[in-house]
Amino acid sequence: MSLKEHLRLLTFVGLVAVLASATACEEPKRADPRDAVLADFAKRVDAYAALRNRLADSVGELDPTGSQAEIATRATSLAQAITAERNAAKPGDIFTPEVATILALLIKEEYSRRSDPVQETREDQQEELPDFVPRVNQIYPTTYPLATFPPALLPLLPSLPENVEYRIAQNYLILRDIEANLIVDFMPNAVPSGA
Amino acid sequence: MKQLFRIVGGVIAACLSASLPAQQVELPLRPGSVRFLVLGDGGTGDTPQYEVAQQIVRYRQRFPFTFAIMLGDNIYGRERPQDFEKKFIRPYKQLLDANVEFHAALGNHDDPNQRYFKPYNLGGARYRTFKKGNVRFFVLDSNYLDPLQVKWLEKELAASGSDWKIAYFHHPLYTTARRGPEVELRAILEPLFVKHGVDVVFAGHEHVYERLKPQKGIYHFTVGGAAKLRHGDTRKGPLTDATFDRDRSFLLAEIADDALYYQAISRSGNVVDKGVITRRGTGQRTP
């Protein structure tokens, strides 16, 4: 074996030793306790989505139509079907206290990072929703606008299946079925007071 | 008696038309150009909406556009079938009968189920893109700009090889009106628009007409006065190129090759702003 080959061998052995010791020293990855809560939230949301999709199929698919009556009838039928299946649903079924704590913290942190112009815009948007207190299985009041959802907040919240969305009204975070225009669940005190 | 009513009616109509300004179309009407109407916040069903609609019909006789872009708040308040009749079908009947296509964006007063309303051409989606001639339009839902929509937009912008790129949605990224610009939306959208060469942005929400100085190379128009009005709401400042907040308004636009000609018109038919802007990469961008 030449000197060059010796050196190559030594380098290789050294590298293997360093890698082995690094792996040995690596601490086992600690599980984030929030992961289990968020996984549970995702499971609950998915269960809702599966239910509403099944009911949407039974009500019938909606293709673009020139008849607003058809669109309205379909939304009403879907909302009625969902409400009938979820007649025992209550606040916190999806936004459990555990996930609510996590989401409230995320929202609080995001709100605390707002610049003054952003804060003013959001306050203006909330002024469009006077005296609105949500209930589970309530049709989102059609006389009120859907306040614009803060776009910087959306990427921080857990993603939702198609046809379910977040909305904020006053200090409530609402889970809304888009096609049925139905309040699926809501979380009080989600938005920091005075924000 | 009937005859008398006819005569009186005719005299009244003649007096009214004499008091109205002539429809002064100062757009070039080039053969093969892309001509369209821009209107925002129109769906009240009240008299001003109908009067604006009538003015649009009059202008269309001289400027035959084939489609309209709607900047949201298409239907205010309840959205029953009779509301669609009163707030969309009836006021724009003459345009619909003439096969003018309406391409709507959703506003904060609009139920997202409007995406299923065929005359709005959303095809069941909250955001979409379509092409007319050498122009690619990007219709966004600024009420709910989720990561999925942002990803979609970036992909579509990158794939667009069109000469002109026009984005439109409800909330203005720049405005001097009372409620102010949507700075959060701007932080997300503007870098994409700049990166992919968007030329013009149309928005509504503020019930005024505004044309702002180009921001990072992009022209911003607020056209939110097709029915509602916030009288005296704009503030003249370094951003402003032109404003009109004394009456309702709409905009006519024509794109011919590298030039976009525009003309903003009041409910009474007066031209309140006009000009031409050029496409990115073709030299001077200011009017």
mmCIF file of C-alpha atoms in Angstrom, chain B:
data_model
loop_
_atom_site.group_PDB
_atom_site.id
_atom_site.type_symbol
_atom_site.label_atom_id
_atom_site.label_comp_id
_atom_site.label_asym_id
_atom_site.label_seq_id
_atom_site.Cartn_x
_atom_site.Cartn_y
_atom_site.Cartn_z
ATOM 1 C CA MET B 1 -105.460 60.411 -24.386
ATOM 2 C CA LYS B 2 -102.859 57.765 -25.242
ATOM 3 C CA GLN B 3 -101.647 60.015 -28.023
ATOM 4 C CA LEU B 4 -101.234 62.899 -25.574
ATOM 5 C CA PHE B 5 -99.149 60.695 -23.207
ATOM 6 C CA ARG B 6 -96.960 59.701 -26.141
ATOM 7 C CA ILE B 7 -96.363 63.306 -27.120
ATOM 8 C CA VAL B 8 -95.612 64.404 -23.537
ATOM 9 C CA GLY B 9 -93.347 61.381 -23.075
ATOM 10 C CA GLY B 10 -91.510 62.197 -26.274
ATOM 11 C CA VAL B 11 -90.995 65.810 -25.232
ATOM 12 C CA ILE B 12 -89.650 64.745 -21.807
ATOM 13 C CA ALA B 13 -87.294 62.215 -23.398
ATOM 14 C CA ALA B 14 -86.050 64.831 -25.857
ATOM 15 C CA CYS B 15 -85.424 67.334 -23.046
ATOM 16 C CA LEU B 16 -83.599 64.719 -20.994
ATOM 17 C CA SER B 17 -81.352 63.625 -23.837
ATOM 18 C CA ALA B 18 -80.615 67.257 -24.673
ATOM 19 C CA SER B 19 -79.474 67.869 -21.099
ATOM 20 C CA LEU B 20 -77.200 64.824 -21.130
ATOM 21 C CA PRO B 21 -73.665 65.188 -22.406
ATOM 22 C CA ALA B 22 -72.961 63.443 -25.662
ATOM 23 C CA GLN B 23 -71.126 60.186 -25.245
ATOM 24 C CA GLN B 24 -67.611 61.282 -26.047
ATOM 25 C CA VAL B 25 -65.632 58.221 -26.912
ATOM 26 C CA GLU B 26 -61.986 59.100 -27.104
ATOM 27 C CA LEU B 27 -60.696 55.597 -27.456
ATOM 28 C CA PRO B 28 -59.090 54.656 -30.763
ATOM 29 C CA LEU B 29 -61.444 51.788 -31.707
ATOM 30 C CA ARG B 30 -58.672 50.000 -33.550
ATOM 31 C CA PRO B 31 -59.672 46.924 -35.523
ATOM 32 C CA GLY B 32 -58.936 43.753 -33.560
ATOM 33 C CA SER B 33 -58.365 45.565 -30.266
ATOM 34 C CA VAL B 34 -59.496 44.154 -26.893
ATOM 35 C CA ARG B 35 -62.315 46.343 -25.577
ATOM 36 C CA PHE B 36 -63.890 45.986 -22.185
ATOM 37 C CA LEU B 37 -65.881 47.617 -19.435
ATOM 38 C CA VAL B 38 -64.637 47.850 -15.845
ATOM 39 C CA LEU B 39 -67.129 48.275 -13.029
ATOM 40 C CA GLY B 40 -67.014 47.642 -9.317
ATOM 41 C CA ASP B 41 -69.340 47.545 -6.325
ATOM 42 C CA GLY B 42 -72.419 47.724 -8.467
ATOM 43 C CA GLY B 43 -74.922 45.333 -6.948
ATOM 44 C CA THR B 44 -77.219 47.528 -4.885
ATOM 45 C CA GLY B 45 -80.327 47.354 -7.012
ATOM 46 C CA ASP B 46 -80.869 51.046 -6.320
ATOM 47 C CA THR B 47 -81.530 53.860 -8.779
ATOM 48 C CA PRO B 48 -77.870 54.925 -9.175
ATOM 49 C CA GLN B 49 -76.930 51.417 -10.334
ATOM 50 C CA TYR B 50 -79.634 51.560 -12.991
ATOM 51 C CA GLU B 51 -78.578 55.042 -14.072
ATOM 52 C CA VAL B 52 -74.936 53.978 -14.392
ATOM 53 C CA ALA B 53 -76.080 50.926 -16.357
ATOM 54 C CA GLN B 54 -78.043 53.135 -18.740
ATOM 55 C CA GLN B 55 -75.010 55.320 -19.269
ATOM 56 C CA ILE B 56 -72.921 52.237 -20.000
ATOM 57 C CA VAL B 57 -75.471 51.140 -22.597
ATOM 58 C CA ARG B 58 -75.316 54.562 -24.237
ATOM 59 C CA TYR B 59 -71.528 54.458 -24.397
ATOM 60 C CA ARG B 60 -71.565 50.951 -25.752
ATOM 61 C CA GLN B 61 -73.384 52.217 -28.825
ATOM 62 C CA ARG B 62 -70.238 54.140 -29.667
ATOM 63 C CA PHE B 63 -67.719 51.851 -28.058
ATOM 64 C CA PRO B 64 -68.862 48.283 -28.650
ATOM 65 C CA PHE B 65 -67.043 46.282 -25.992
ATOM 66 C CA THR B 66 -67.666 42.569 -25.809
ATOM 67 C CA PHE B 67 -67.024 41.846 -22.145
ATOM 68 C CA ALA B 68 -67.050 43.422 -18.699
ATOM 69 C CA ILE B 69 -64.902 42.781 -15.664
ATOM 70 C CA MET B 70 -66.624 43.145 -12.301
ATOM 71 C CA LEU B 71 -64.475 44.003 -9.313
ATOM 72 C CA GLY B 72 -66.624 42.486 -6.588
ATOM 73 C CA ASP B 73 -69.582 43.378 -4.382
ATOM 74 C CA ASN B 74 -71.646 42.164 -7.267
ATOM 75 C CA ILE B 75 -74.685 41.639 -5.042
ATOM 76 C CA TYR B 76 -75.121 43.565 -1.802
ATOM 77 C CA GLY B 77 -77.291 42.220 0.995
ATOM 78 C CA ARG B 78 -79.436 39.162 0.517
ATOM 79 C CA GLU B 79 -78.763 36.889 -2.436
ATOM 80 C CA ARG B 80 -82.161 35.441 -3.197
ATOM 81 C CA PRO B 81 -83.123 34.796 -6.823
ATOM 82 C CA GLN B 82 -85.128 38.028 -6.827
ATOM 83 C CA ASP B 83 -82.016 39.891 -5.624
ATOM 84 C CA PHE B 84 -80.052 38.638 -8.627
ATOM 85 C CA GLU B 85 -82.903 39.860 -10.808
ATOM 86 C CA LYS B 86 -82.981 43.286 -9.221
ATOM 87 C CA LYS B 87 -79.261 43.820 -8.712
ATOM 88 C CA PHE B 88 -77.787 42.200 -11.816
ATOM 89 C CA ILE B 89 -80.146 40.875 -14.485
ATOM 90 C CA ARG B 90 -82.471 43.862 -14.789
ATOM 91 C CA PRO B 91 -79.949 46.721 -14.650
ATOM 92 C CA TYR B 92 -77.627 45.062 -17.158
ATOM 93 C CA LYS B 93 -80.352 43.428 -19.282
ATOM 94 C CA GLN B 94 -79.475 45.301 -22.436
ATOM 95 C CA LEU B 95 -75.838 44.268 -22.107
ATOM 96 C CA LEU B 96 -76.746 40.659 -21.368
ATOM 97 C CA ASP B 97 -79.138 40.623 -24.317
ATOM 98 C CA ALA B 98 -76.283 41.890 -26.486
ATOM 99 C CA ASN B 99 -74.180 38.916 -25.305
ATOM 100 C CA VAL B 100 -71.729 41.020 -23.328
ATOM 101 C CA GLU B 101 -69.820 38.580 -21.102
ATOM 102 C CA PHE B 102 -69.447 39.437 -17.428
ATOM 103 C CA HIS B 103 -66.305 38.159 -15.685
ATOM 104 C CA ALA B 104 -66.775 38.699 -11.963
ATOM 105 C CA ALA B 105 -64.408 38.736 -9.026
ATOM 106 C CA LEU B 106 -65.793 38.153 -5.552
ATOM 107 C CA GLY B 107 -66.077 40.986 -3.047
ATOM 108 C CA ASN B 108 -66.539 40.907 0.698
ATOM 109 C CA HIS B 109 -70.293 41.301 0.236
ATOM 110 C CA ASP B 110 -70.509 38.353 -2.145
ATOM 111 C CA ASP B 111 -71.430 34.814 -1.192
ATOM 112 C CA PRO B 112 -68.691 32.597 -2.657
ATOM 113 C CA ASN B 113 -71.500 30.478 -4.134
ATOM 114 C CA GLN B 114 -71.672 33.174 -6.813
ATOM 115 C CA ARG B 115 -68.907 31.170 -8.429
ATOM 116 C CA TYR B 116 -71.673 28.834 -9.623
ATOM 117 C CA PHE B 117 -73.680 31.646 -11.202
ATOM 118 C CA LYS B 118 -73.010 31.101 -14.865
ATOM 119 C CA PRO B 119 -73.331 34.732 -16.030
ATOM 120 C CA TYR B 120 -70.380 35.599 -13.776
ATOM 121 C CA ASN B 121 -68.134 33.179 -15.670
ATOM 122 C CA LEU B 122 -66.228 31.950 -12.613
ATOM 123 C CA GLY B 123 -66.797 28.350 -13.659
ATOM 124 C CA GLY B 124 -67.255 27.154 -10.083
ATOM 125 C CA ALA B 125 -63.910 28.580 -8.916
ATOM 126 C CA ARG B 126 -63.147 31.491 -6.619
ATOM 127 C CA TYR B 127 -60.200 32.531 -8.723
ATOM 128 C CA ARG B 128 -59.338 31.918 -12.324
ATOM 129 C CA THR B 129 -57.555 33.201 -15.391
ATOM 130 C CA PHE B 130 -58.783 33.865 -18.912
ATOM 131 C CA LYS B 131 -57.389 35.301 -22.077
ATOM 132 C CA LYS B 132 -58.754 37.831 -24.537
ATOM 133 C CA GLY B 133 -56.630 38.614 -27.563
ATOM 134 C CA ASN B 134 -53.159 39.495 -26.336
ATOM 135 C CA VAL B 135 -54.296 40.010 -22.750
ATOM 136 C CA ARG B 136 -54.229 37.522 -19.890
ATOM 137 C CA PHE B 137 -56.568 38.353 -17.005
ATOM 138 C CA PHE B 138 -56.056 36.993 -13.488
ATOM 139 C CA VAL B 139 -59.208 37.069 -11.363
ATOM 140 C CA LEU B 140 -58.418 36.737 -7.654
ATOM 141 C CA ASP B 141 -60.433 36.268 -4.495
ATOM 142 C CA SER B 142 -58.889 38.879 -2.227
ATOM 143 C CA ASN B 143 -61.284 38.041 0.608
ATOM 144 C CA TYR B 144 -59.560 34.775 1.286
ATOM 145 C CA LEU B 145 -56.056 34.679 -0.083
ATOM 146 C CA ASP B 146 -55.032 31.270 1.173
ATOM 147 C CA PRO B 147 -51.668 29.663 0.388
ATOM 148 C CA LEU B 148 -53.323 27.473 -2.234
ATOM 149 C CA GLN B 149 -54.477 30.507 -4.190
ATOM 150 C CA VAL B 150 -51.066 32.168 -3.932
ATOM 151 C CA LYS B 151 -49.404 29.011 -5.228
ATOM 152 C CA TRP B 152 -51.891 28.801 -8.082
ATOM 153 C CA LEU B 153 -51.311 32.456 -8.974
ATOM 154 C CA GLU B 154 -47.559 32.089 -9.077
ATOM 155 C CA LYS B 155 -47.847 29.047 -11.331
ATOM 156 C CA GLU B 156 -50.278 30.756 -13.691
ATOM 157 C CA LEU B 157 -48.270 33.963 -13.837
ATOM 158 C CA ALA B 158 -45.106 32.025 -14.592
ATOM 159 C CA ALA B 159 -46.842 30.062 -17.322
ATOM 160 C CA SER B 160 -48.402 33.106 -18.929
ATOM 161 C CA GLY B 161 -46.732 34.121 -22.119
ATOM 162 C CA SER B 162 -49.225 36.864 -22.922
ATOM 163 C CA ASP B 163 -48.188 40.332 -23.854
ATOM 164 C CA TRP B 164 -50.412 41.994 -21.273
ATOM 165 C CA LYS B 165 -51.039 40.767 -17.761
ATOM 166 C CA ILE B 166 -53.944 42.295 -15.891
ATOM 167 C CA ALA B 167 -54.934 41.263 -12.371
ATOM 168 C CA TYR B 168 -58.221 42.226 -10.832
ATOM 169 C CA PHE B 169 -59.853 41.629 -7.478
ATOM 170 C CA HIS B 170 -61.856 43.462 -4.864
ATOM 171 C CA HIS B 171 -59.470 45.100 -2.382
ATOM 172 C CA PRO B 172 -57.091 47.817 -3.602
ATOM 173 C CA LEU B 173 -53.404 47.417 -2.881
ATOM 174 C CA TYR B 174 -53.029 51.184 -3.167
ATOM 175 C CA THR B 175 -55.668 53.818 -2.560
ATOM 176 C CA THR B 176 -56.028 57.195 -0.926
ATOM 177 C CA ALA B 177 -59.644 56.597 0.068
ATOM 178 C CA ARG B 178 -60.794 56.401 3.655
ATOM 179 C CA ARG B 179 -60.514 52.677 4.347
ATOM 180 C CA GLY B 180 -57.011 52.657 2.986
ATOM 181 C CA PRO B 181 -54.967 50.123 1.074
ATOM 182 C CA GLU B 182 -54.803 46.420 1.847
ATOM 183 C CA VAL B 183 -51.174 46.356 2.868
ATOM 184 C CA GLU B 184 -51.227 42.709 3.924
ATOM 185 C CA LEU B 185 -52.466 41.657 0.509
ATOM 186 C CA ARG B 186 -49.923 43.953 -1.071
ATOM 187 C CA ALA B 187 -47.080 42.281 0.824
ATOM 188 C CA ILE B 188 -48.050 38.945 -0.710
ATOM 189 C CA LEU B 189 -49.254 39.908 -4.172
ATOM 190 C CA GLU B 190 -47.017 42.762 -5.206
ATOM 191 C CA PRO B 191 -43.749 40.770 -5.266
ATOM 192 C CA LEU B 192 -45.446 38.192 -7.512
ATOM 193 C CA PHE B 193 -46.866 40.876 -9.769
ATOM 194 C CA VAL B 194 -43.474 42.564 -10.071
ATOM 195 C CA LYS B 195 -41.613 39.302 -10.631
ATOM 196 C CA HIS B 196 -43.948 38.150 -13.368
ATOM 197 C CA GLY B 197 -44.552 41.482 -15.062
ATOM 198 C CA VAL B 198 -48.156 42.311 -14.258
ATOM 199 C CA ASP B 199 -48.970 45.567 -16.023
ATOM 200 C CA VAL B 200 -52.227 46.735 -14.517
ATOM 201 C CA VAL B 201 -54.285 46.038 -11.392
ATOM 202 C CA PHE B 202 -57.987 46.883 -11.141
ATOM 203 C CA ALA B 203 -59.714 46.892 -7.764
ATOM 204 C CA GLY B 204 -62.953 48.117 -6.235
ATOM 205 C CA HIS B 205 -64.074 48.192 -2.581
ATOM 206 C CA GLU B 206 -63.614 51.937 -2.286
ATOM 207 C CA HIS B 207 -66.619 53.651 -3.823
ATOM 208 C CA VAL B 208 -64.672 56.125 -5.893
ATOM 209 C CA TYR B 209 -62.600 56.279 -9.051
ATOM 210 C CA GLU B 210 -58.836 56.568 -8.698
ATOM 211 C CA ARG B 211 -55.849 56.197 -10.962
ATOM 212 C CA LEU B 212 -52.591 56.057 -9.077
ATOM 213 C CA LYS B 213 -49.060 56.704 -10.167
ATOM 214 C CA PRO B 214 -47.347 53.460 -11.184
ATOM 215 C CA GLN B 215 -46.133 51.566 -8.141
ATOM 216 C CA LYS B 216 -43.094 49.399 -8.802
ATOM 217 C CA GLY B 217 -43.978 49.638 -12.475
ATOM 218 C CA ILE B 218 -47.619 48.608 -12.049
ATOM 219 C CA TYR B 219 -50.636 50.799 -12.756
ATOM 220 C CA HIS B 220 -53.392 50.664 -10.145
ATOM 221 C CA PHE B 221 -56.969 51.707 -10.797
ATOM 222 C CA THR B 222 -59.773 51.759 -8.225
ATOM 223 C CA VAL B 223 -63.143 51.534 -9.933
ATOM 224 C CA GLY B 224 -65.617 50.998 -7.122
ATOM 225 C CA GLY B 225 -68.352 53.493 -7.833
ATOM 226 C CA ALA B 226 -70.783 51.702 -10.126
ATOM 227 C CA ALA B 227 -73.618 52.145 -7.613
ATOM 228 C CA LYS B 228 -72.381 53.373 -4.251
ATOM 229 C CA LEU B 229 -70.460 56.561 -3.664
ATOM 230 C CA ARG B 230 -68.195 57.843 -0.924
ATOM 231 C CA HIS B 231 -68.436 61.486 -1.735
ATOM 232 C CA GLY B 232 -65.172 63.396 -1.309
ATOM 233 C CA ASP B 233 -63.424 60.321 0.020
ATOM 234 C CA THR B 234 -60.145 60.457 -1.894
ATOM 235 C CA ARG B 235 -57.114 62.411 -0.714
ATOM 236 C CA LYS B 236 -54.904 64.073 -3.275
ATOM 237 C CA GLY B 237 -51.306 63.175 -2.569
ATOM 238 C CA PRO B 238 -48.080 61.855 -4.011
ATOM 239 C CA LEU B 239 -49.772 58.602 -5.022
ATOM 240 C CA THR B 240 -52.544 60.231 -6.976
ATOM 241 C CA ASP B 241 -52.704 60.760 -10.712
ATOM 242 C CA ALA B 242 -56.454 61.206 -11.009
ATOM 243 C CA THR B 243 -59.495 60.861 -8.781
ATOM 244 C CA PHE B 244 -63.228 61.250 -9.112
ATOM 245 C CA ASP B 245 -65.411 61.013 -6.024
ATOM 246 C CA ARG B 246 -68.304 63.347 -6.761
ATOM 247 C CA ASP B 247 -70.546 60.824 -8.493
ATOM 248 C CA ARG B 248 -70.771 57.203 -9.580
ATOM 249 C CA SER B 249 -68.476 56.036 -12.338
ATOM 250 C CA PHE B 250 -67.197 53.246 -14.553
ATOM 251 C CA LEU B 251 -64.266 52.736 -16.899
ATOM 252 C CA LEU B 252 -63.931 51.772 -20.536
ATOM 253 C CA ALA B 253 -60.673 50.254 -21.738
ATOM 254 C CA GLU B 254 -59.173 49.310 -25.060
ATOM 255 C CA ILE B 255 -55.945 47.424 -25.589
ATOM 256 C CA ALA B 256 -54.311 47.663 -28.969
ATOM 257 C CA ASP B 257 -50.853 46.134 -29.278
ATOM 258 C CA ASP B 258 -48.659 47.753 -26.614
ATOM 259 C CA ALA B 259 -51.093 50.465 -25.542
ATOM 260 C CA LEU B 260 -53.985 50.453 -23.094
ATOM 261 C CA TYR B 261 -56.384 53.348 -23.600
ATOM 262 C CA TYR B 262 -58.794 54.161 -20.817
ATOM 263 C CA GLN B 263 -61.657 56.504 -20.239
ATOM 264 C CA ALA B 264 -63.461 56.925 -16.918
ATOM 265 C CA ILE B 265 -67.036 58.130 -17.155
ATOM 266 C CA SER B 266 -69.456 59.502 -14.599
ATOM 267 C CA ARG B 267 -73.080 58.515 -14.160
ATOM 268 C CA SER B 268 -74.099 61.654 -16.035
ATOM 269 C CA GLY B 269 -71.883 60.716 -18.966
ATOM 270 C CA ASN B 270 -68.984 63.104 -18.434
ATOM 271 C CA VAL B 271 -65.470 61.923 -19.116
ATOM 272 C CA VAL B 272 -63.660 62.281 -15.789
ATOM 273 C CA ASP B 273 -60.325 60.762 -16.738
ATOM 274 C CA LYS B 274 -58.667 59.457 -19.863
ATOM 275 C CA GLY B 275 -55.280 58.498 -21.143
ATOM 276 C CA VAL B 276 -53.040 55.774 -22.436
ATOM 277 C CA ILE B 277 -50.461 53.572 -20.789
ATOM 278 C CA THR B 278 -47.939 51.322 -22.377
ATOM 279 C CA ARG B 279 -47.010 47.757 -21.711
ATOM 280 C CA ARG B 280 -43.988 46.840 -19.633
ATOM 281 C CA GLY B 281 -40.733 46.696 -21.524
ATOM 282 C CA THR B 282 -41.860 49.083 -24.235
ATOM 283 C CA GLY B 283 -40.247 52.226 -22.903
ATOM 284 C CA GLN B 284 -41.965 55.006 -21.028
ATOM 285 C CA ARG B 285 -44.663 53.755 -18.647
ATOM 286 C CA THR B 286 -46.124 57.012 -17.503
ATOM 287 C CA PRO B 287 -49.050 58.437 -19.467
#
